mmCIF file of C-alpha atoms and ligand atoms in Angstrom:
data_model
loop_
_atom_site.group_PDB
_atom_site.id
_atom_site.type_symbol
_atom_site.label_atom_id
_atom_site.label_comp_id
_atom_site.label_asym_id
_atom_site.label_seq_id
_atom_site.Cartn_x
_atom_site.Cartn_y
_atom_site.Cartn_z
ATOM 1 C CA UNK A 1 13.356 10.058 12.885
ATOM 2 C CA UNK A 2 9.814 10.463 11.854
ATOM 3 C CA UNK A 3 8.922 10.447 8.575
ATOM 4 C CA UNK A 4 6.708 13.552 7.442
ATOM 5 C CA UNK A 5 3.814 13.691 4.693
ATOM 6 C CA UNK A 6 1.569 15.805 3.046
ATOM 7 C CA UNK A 7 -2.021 14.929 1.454
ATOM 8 C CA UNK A 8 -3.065 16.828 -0.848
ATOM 9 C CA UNK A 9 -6.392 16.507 -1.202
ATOM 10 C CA UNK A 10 -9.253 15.303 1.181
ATOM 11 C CA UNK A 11 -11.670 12.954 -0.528
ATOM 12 C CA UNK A 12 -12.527 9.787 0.581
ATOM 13 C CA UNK A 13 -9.262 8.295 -0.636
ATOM 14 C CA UNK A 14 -7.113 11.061 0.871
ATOM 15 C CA UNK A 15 -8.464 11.161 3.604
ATOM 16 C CA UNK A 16 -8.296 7.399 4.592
ATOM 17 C CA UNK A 17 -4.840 7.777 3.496
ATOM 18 C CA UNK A 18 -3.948 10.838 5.820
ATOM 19 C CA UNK A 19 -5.776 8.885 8.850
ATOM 20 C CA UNK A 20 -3.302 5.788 8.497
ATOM 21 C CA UNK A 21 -0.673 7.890 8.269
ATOM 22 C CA UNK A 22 -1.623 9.866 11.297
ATOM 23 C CA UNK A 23 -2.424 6.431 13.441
ATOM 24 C CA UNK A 24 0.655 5.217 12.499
ATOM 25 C CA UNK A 25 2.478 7.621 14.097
ATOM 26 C CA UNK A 26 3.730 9.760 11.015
ATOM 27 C CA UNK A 27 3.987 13.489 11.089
ATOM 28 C CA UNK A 28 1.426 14.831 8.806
ATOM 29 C CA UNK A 29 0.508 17.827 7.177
ATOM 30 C CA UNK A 30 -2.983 17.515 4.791
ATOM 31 C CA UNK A 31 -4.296 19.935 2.169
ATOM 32 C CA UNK A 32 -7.398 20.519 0.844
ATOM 33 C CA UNK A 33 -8.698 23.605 -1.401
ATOM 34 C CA UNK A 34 -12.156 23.344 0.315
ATOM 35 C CA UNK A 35 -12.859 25.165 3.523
ATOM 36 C CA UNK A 36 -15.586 22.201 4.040
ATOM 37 C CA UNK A 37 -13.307 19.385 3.732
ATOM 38 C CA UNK A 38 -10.551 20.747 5.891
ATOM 39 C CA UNK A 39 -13.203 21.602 9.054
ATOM 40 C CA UNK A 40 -14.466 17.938 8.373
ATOM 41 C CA UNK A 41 -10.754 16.085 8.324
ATOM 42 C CA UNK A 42 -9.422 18.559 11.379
ATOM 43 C CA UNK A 43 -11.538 16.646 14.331
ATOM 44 C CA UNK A 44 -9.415 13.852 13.243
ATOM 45 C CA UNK A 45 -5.767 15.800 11.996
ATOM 46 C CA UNK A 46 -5.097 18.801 13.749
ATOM 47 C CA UNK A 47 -2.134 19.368 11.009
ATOM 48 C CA UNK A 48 -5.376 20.429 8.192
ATOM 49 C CA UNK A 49 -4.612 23.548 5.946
ATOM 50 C CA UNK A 50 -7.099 25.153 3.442
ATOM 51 C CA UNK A 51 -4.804 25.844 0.163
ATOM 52 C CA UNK A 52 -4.777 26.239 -3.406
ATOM 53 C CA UNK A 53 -1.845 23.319 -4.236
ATOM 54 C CA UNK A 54 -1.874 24.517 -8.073
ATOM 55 C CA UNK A 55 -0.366 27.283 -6.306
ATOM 56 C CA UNK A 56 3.433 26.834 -5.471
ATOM 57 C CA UNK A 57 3.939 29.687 -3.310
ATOM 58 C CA UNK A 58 0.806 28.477 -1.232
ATOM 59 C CA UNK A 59 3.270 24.924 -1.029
ATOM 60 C CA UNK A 60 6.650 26.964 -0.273
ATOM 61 C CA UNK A 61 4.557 28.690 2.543
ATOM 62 C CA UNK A 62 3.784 25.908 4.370
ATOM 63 C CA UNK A 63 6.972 24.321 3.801
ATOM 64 C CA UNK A 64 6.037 21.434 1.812
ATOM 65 C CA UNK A 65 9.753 21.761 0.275
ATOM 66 C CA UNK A 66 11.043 20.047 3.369
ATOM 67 C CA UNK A 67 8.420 17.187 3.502
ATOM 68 C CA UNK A 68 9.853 13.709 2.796
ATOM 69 C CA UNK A 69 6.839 12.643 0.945
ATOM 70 C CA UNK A 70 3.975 13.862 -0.973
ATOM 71 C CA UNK A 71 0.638 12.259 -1.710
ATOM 72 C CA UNK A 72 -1.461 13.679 -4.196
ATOM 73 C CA UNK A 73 -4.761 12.351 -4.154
ATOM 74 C CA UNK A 74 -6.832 14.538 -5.951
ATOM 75 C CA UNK A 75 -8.713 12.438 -8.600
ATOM 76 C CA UNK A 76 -11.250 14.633 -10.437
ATOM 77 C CA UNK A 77 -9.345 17.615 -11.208
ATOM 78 C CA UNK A 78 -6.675 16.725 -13.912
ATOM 79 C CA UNK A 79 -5.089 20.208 -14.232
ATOM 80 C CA UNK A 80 -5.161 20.461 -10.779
ATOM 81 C CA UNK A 81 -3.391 16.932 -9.727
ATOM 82 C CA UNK A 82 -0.602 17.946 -13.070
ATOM 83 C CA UNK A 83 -0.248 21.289 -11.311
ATOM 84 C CA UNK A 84 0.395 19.815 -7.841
ATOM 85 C CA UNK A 85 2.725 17.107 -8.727
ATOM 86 C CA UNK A 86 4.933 20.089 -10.905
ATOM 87 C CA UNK A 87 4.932 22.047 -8.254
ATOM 88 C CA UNK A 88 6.742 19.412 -5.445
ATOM 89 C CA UNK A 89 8.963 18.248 -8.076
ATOM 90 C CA UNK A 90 10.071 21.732 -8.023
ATOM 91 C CA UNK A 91 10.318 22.054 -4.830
ATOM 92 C CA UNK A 92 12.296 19.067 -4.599
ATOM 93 C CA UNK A 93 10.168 17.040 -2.274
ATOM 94 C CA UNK A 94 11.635 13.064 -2.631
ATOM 95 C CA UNK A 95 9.144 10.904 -3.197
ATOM 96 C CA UNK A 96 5.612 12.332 -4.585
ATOM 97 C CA UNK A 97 2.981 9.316 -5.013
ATOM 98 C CA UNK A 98 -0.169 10.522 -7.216
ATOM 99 C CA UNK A 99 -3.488 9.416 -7.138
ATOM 100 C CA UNK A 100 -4.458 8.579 -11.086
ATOM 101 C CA UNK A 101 -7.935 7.914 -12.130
ATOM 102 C CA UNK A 102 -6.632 6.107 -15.000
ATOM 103 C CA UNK A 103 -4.120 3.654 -15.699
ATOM 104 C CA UNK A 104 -3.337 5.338 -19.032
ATOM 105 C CA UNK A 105 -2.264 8.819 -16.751
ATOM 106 C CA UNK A 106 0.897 6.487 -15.475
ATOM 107 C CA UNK A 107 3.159 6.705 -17.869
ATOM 108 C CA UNK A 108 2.199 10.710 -17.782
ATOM 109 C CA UNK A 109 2.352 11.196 -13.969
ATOM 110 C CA UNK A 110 6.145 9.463 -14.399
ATOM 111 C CA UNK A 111 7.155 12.139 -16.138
ATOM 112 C CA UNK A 112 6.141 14.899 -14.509
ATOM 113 C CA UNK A 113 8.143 13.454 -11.606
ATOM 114 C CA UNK A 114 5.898 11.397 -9.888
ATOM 115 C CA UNK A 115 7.795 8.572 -7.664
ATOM 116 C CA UNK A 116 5.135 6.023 -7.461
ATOM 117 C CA UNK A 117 1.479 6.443 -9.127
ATOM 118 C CA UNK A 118 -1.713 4.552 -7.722
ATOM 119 C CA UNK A 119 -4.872 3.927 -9.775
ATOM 120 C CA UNK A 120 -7.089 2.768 -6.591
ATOM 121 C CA UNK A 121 -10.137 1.791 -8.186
ATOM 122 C CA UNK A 122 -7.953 -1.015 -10.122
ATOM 123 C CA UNK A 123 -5.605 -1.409 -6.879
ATOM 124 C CA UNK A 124 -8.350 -2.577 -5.142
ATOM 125 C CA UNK A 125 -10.100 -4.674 -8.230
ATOM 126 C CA UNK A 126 -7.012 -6.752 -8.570
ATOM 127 C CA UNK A 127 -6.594 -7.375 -5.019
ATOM 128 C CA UNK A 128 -10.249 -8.323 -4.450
ATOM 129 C CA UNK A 129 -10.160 -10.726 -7.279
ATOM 130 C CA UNK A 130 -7.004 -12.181 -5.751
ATOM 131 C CA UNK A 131 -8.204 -12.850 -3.110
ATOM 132 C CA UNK A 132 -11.808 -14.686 -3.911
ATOM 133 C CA UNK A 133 -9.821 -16.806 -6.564
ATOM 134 C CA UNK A 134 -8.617 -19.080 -3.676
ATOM 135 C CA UNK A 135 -10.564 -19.750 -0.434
ATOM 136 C CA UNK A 136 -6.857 -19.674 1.626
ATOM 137 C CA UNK A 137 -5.849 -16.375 0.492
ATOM 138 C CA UNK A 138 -7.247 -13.798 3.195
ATOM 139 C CA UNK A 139 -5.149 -10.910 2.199
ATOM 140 C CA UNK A 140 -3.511 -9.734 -0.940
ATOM 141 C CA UNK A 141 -1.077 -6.751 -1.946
ATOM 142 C CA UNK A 142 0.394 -5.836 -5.243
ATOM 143 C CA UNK A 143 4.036 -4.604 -4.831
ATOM 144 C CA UNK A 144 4.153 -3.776 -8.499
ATOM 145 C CA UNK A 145 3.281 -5.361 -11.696
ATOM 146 C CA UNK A 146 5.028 -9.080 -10.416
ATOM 147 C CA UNK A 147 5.016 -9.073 -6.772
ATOM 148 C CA UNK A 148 2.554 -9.372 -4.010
ATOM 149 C CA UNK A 149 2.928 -9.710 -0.299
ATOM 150 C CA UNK A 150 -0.193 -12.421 0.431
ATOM 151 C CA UNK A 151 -1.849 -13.729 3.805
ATOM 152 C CA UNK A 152 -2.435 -17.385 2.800
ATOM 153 C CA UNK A 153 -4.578 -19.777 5.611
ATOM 154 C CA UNK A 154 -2.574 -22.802 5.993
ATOM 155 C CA UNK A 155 -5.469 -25.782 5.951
ATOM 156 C CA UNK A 156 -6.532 -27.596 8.840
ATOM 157 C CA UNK A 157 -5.185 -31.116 8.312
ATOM 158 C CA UNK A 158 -1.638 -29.756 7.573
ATOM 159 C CA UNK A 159 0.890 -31.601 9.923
ATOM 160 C CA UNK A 160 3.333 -29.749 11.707
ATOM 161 C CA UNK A 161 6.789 -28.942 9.332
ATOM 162 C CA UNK A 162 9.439 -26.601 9.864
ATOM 163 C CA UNK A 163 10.226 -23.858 7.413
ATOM 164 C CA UNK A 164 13.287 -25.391 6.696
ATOM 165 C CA UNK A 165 11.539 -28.669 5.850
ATOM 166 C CA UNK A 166 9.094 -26.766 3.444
ATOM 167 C CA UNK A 167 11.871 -24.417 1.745
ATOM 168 C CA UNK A 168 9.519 -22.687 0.136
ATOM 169 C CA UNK A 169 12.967 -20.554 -0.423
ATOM 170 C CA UNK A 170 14.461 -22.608 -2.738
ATOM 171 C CA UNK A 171 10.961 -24.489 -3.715
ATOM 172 C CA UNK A 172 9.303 -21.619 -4.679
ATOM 173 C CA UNK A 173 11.160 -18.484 -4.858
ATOM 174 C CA UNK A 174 9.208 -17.590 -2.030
ATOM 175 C CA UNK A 175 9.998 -16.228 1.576
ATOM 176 C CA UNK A 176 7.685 -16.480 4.732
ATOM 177 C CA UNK A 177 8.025 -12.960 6.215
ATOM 178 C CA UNK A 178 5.422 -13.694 9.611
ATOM 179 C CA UNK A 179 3.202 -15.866 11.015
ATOM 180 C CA UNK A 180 0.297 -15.490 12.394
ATOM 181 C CA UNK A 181 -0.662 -17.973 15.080
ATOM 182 C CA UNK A 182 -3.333 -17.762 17.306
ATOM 183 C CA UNK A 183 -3.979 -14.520 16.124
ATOM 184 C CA UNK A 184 -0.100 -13.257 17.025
ATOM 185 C CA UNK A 185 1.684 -11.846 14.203
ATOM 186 C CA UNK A 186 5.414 -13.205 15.249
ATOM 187 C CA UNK A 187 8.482 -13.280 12.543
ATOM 188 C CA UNK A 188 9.844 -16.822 12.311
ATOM 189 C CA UNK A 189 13.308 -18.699 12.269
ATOM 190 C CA UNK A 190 13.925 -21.383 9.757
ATOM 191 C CA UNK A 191 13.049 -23.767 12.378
ATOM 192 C CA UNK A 192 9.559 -22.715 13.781
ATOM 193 C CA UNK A 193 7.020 -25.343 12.881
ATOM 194 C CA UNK A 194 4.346 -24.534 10.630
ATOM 195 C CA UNK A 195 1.246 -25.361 12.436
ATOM 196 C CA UNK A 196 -2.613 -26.380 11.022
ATOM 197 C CA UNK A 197 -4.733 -23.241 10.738
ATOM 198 C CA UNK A 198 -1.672 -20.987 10.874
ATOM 199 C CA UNK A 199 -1.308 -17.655 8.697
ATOM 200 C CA UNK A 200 1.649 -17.802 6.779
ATOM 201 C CA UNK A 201 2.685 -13.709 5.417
ATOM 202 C CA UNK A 202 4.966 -14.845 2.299
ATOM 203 C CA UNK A 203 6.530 -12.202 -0.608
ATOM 204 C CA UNK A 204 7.252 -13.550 -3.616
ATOM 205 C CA UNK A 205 6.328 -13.413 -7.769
ATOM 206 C CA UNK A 206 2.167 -13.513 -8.290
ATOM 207 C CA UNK A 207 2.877 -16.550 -10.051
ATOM 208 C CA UNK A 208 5.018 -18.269 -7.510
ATOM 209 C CA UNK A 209 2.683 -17.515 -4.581
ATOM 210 C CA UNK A 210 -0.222 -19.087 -5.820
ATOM 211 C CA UNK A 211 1.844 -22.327 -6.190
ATOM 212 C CA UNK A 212 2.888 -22.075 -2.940
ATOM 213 C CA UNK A 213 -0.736 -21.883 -1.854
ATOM 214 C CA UNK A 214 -1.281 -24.877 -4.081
ATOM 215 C CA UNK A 215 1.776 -26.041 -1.982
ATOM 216 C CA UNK A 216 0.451 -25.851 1.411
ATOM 217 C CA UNK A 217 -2.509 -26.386 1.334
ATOM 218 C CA UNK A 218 -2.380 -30.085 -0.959
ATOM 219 C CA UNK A 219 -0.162 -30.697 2.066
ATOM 220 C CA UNK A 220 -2.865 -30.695 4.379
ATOM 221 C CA UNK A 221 -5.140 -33.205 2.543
HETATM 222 P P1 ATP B 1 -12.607 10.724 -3.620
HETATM 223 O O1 ATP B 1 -12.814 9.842 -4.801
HETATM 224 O O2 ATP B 1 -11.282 10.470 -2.946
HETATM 225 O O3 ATP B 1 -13.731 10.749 -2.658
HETATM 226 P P2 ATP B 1 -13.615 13.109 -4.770
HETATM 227 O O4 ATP B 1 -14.111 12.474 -6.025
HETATM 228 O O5 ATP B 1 -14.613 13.459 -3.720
HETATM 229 O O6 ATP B 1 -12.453 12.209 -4.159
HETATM 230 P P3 ATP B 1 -11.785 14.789 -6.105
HETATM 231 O O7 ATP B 1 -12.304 15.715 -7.146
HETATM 232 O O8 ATP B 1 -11.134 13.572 -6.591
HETATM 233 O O9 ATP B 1 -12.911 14.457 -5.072
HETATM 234 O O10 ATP B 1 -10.800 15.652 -5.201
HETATM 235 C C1 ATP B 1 -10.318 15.190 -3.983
HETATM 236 C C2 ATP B 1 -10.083 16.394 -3.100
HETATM 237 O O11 ATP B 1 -9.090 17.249 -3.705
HETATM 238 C C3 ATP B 1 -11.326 17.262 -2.895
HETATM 239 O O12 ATP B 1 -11.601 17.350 -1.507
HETATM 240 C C4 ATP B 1 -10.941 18.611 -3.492
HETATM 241 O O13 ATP B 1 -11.467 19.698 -2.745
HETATM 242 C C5 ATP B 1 -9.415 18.576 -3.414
HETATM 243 N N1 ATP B 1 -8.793 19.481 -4.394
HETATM 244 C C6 ATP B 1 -9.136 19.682 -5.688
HETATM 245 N N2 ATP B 1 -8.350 20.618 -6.259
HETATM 246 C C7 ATP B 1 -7.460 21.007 -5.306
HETATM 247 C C8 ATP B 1 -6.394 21.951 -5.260
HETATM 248 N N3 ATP B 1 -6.063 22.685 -6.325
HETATM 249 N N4 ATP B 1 -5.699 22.090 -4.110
HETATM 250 C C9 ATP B 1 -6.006 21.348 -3.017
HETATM 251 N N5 ATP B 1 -7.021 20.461 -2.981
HETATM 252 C C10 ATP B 1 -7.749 20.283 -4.106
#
């Protein structure tokens, strides 16, 4: 079954977040307060509503009640983003990730009943300075506070091993999750070979990954 959403919220963040939920097949339902915002996002998602979310009748009414997950990403109106998240708690909606300006709103958004909160500005500050700290990392995503699922760029004079071989498993703590070779994205057995110039997909502690990076890529020279 498809999962359902609702954004609440059409900035540049919820907006992005609506449009990867909508191309990746999800149904999706997005809010905004502003009549301007929702003719802007609706060439894009037909499912746009103008509404006041503060308001929980305005959220009964379009049935956000039933919606397996909420997403409230407005950032600049405190009251308003507190309001919201109250109001889907109450309605019982499952899982309700906020949008927090500030990392010191966490502990706050928590407790109002928030599932998961995301502070993007430092979301995306961490992961860029992940990334630029080694030249093999191409891609880098914080799970939560100790894990990451990391593209690391296996070096071009690494020889040909198996996973098995490696055991980055037992190594490392470490699991390959996909490989990218040749551009294809393909999930491996314990016996594909490991190839020079491969992408390896691994998930695993911060710490742990950047030794296997270490790992690999001393391997190659
Ligand atoms: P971004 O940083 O994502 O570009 P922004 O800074 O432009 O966002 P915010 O003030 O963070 O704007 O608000 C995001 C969106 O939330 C805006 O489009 C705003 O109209 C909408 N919004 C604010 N209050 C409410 C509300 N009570 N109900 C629904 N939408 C609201």
């Amino acid at each position: 079954m498809r999962k359902s959403f609702i954004v609440i919220g059409l900035g540049r963040f919820g907006l992005s977040v609506a449009k990867t939920l909508a191309n990746l097949n999800c149904d999706i339902l997005c809010m905004d307060i502003s009549e301007e915002c929702v003719r802007d996002a609706i060439t894009e998602i037909p499912q746009c509503v103008i509404g006041d979310s503060t308001k929980l009748a305005t959220l009964k009414e379009v049935g956000a009640g039933s919606i397996d997950h909420a997403v409230v990403a407005i950032g600049n109106n405190l009251a308003a983003s507190i309001l919201t998240t109250m109001n889907l708690k109450t309605l019982g909606v499952k899982k309700i990730t906020v949008r927090a300006d500030r990392p010191n709103y966490y502990q706050m958004y928590k407790m109002l009943g928030a599932t998961s909160v995301i502070v993007p500005e430092e979301a995306s500050a961490v992961s860029l300075a992940n990334q630029i700290a080694s030249d093999a990392i191409l891609d880098y995503y914080s799970v939560d506070e100790n894990y990451a699922m990391v593209k690391i760029a296996v070096g071009e004079k690494f020889e040909a091993r198996s996973l098995v071989d490696l055991d980055l498993r037992n190594r490392f703590d470490v699991n390959i999750v996909g490989i990218i070779h040749n551009g294809q994205f393909y999930i491996p057995r314990g016996t594909d070979l490991l190839q020079a110039n491969d992408i390896v997909v691994t998930v695993g502690t911060k710490l742990k990954i950047r030794k296997v990076d270490a790992f690999i890529n001393q391997e190659a020279k």
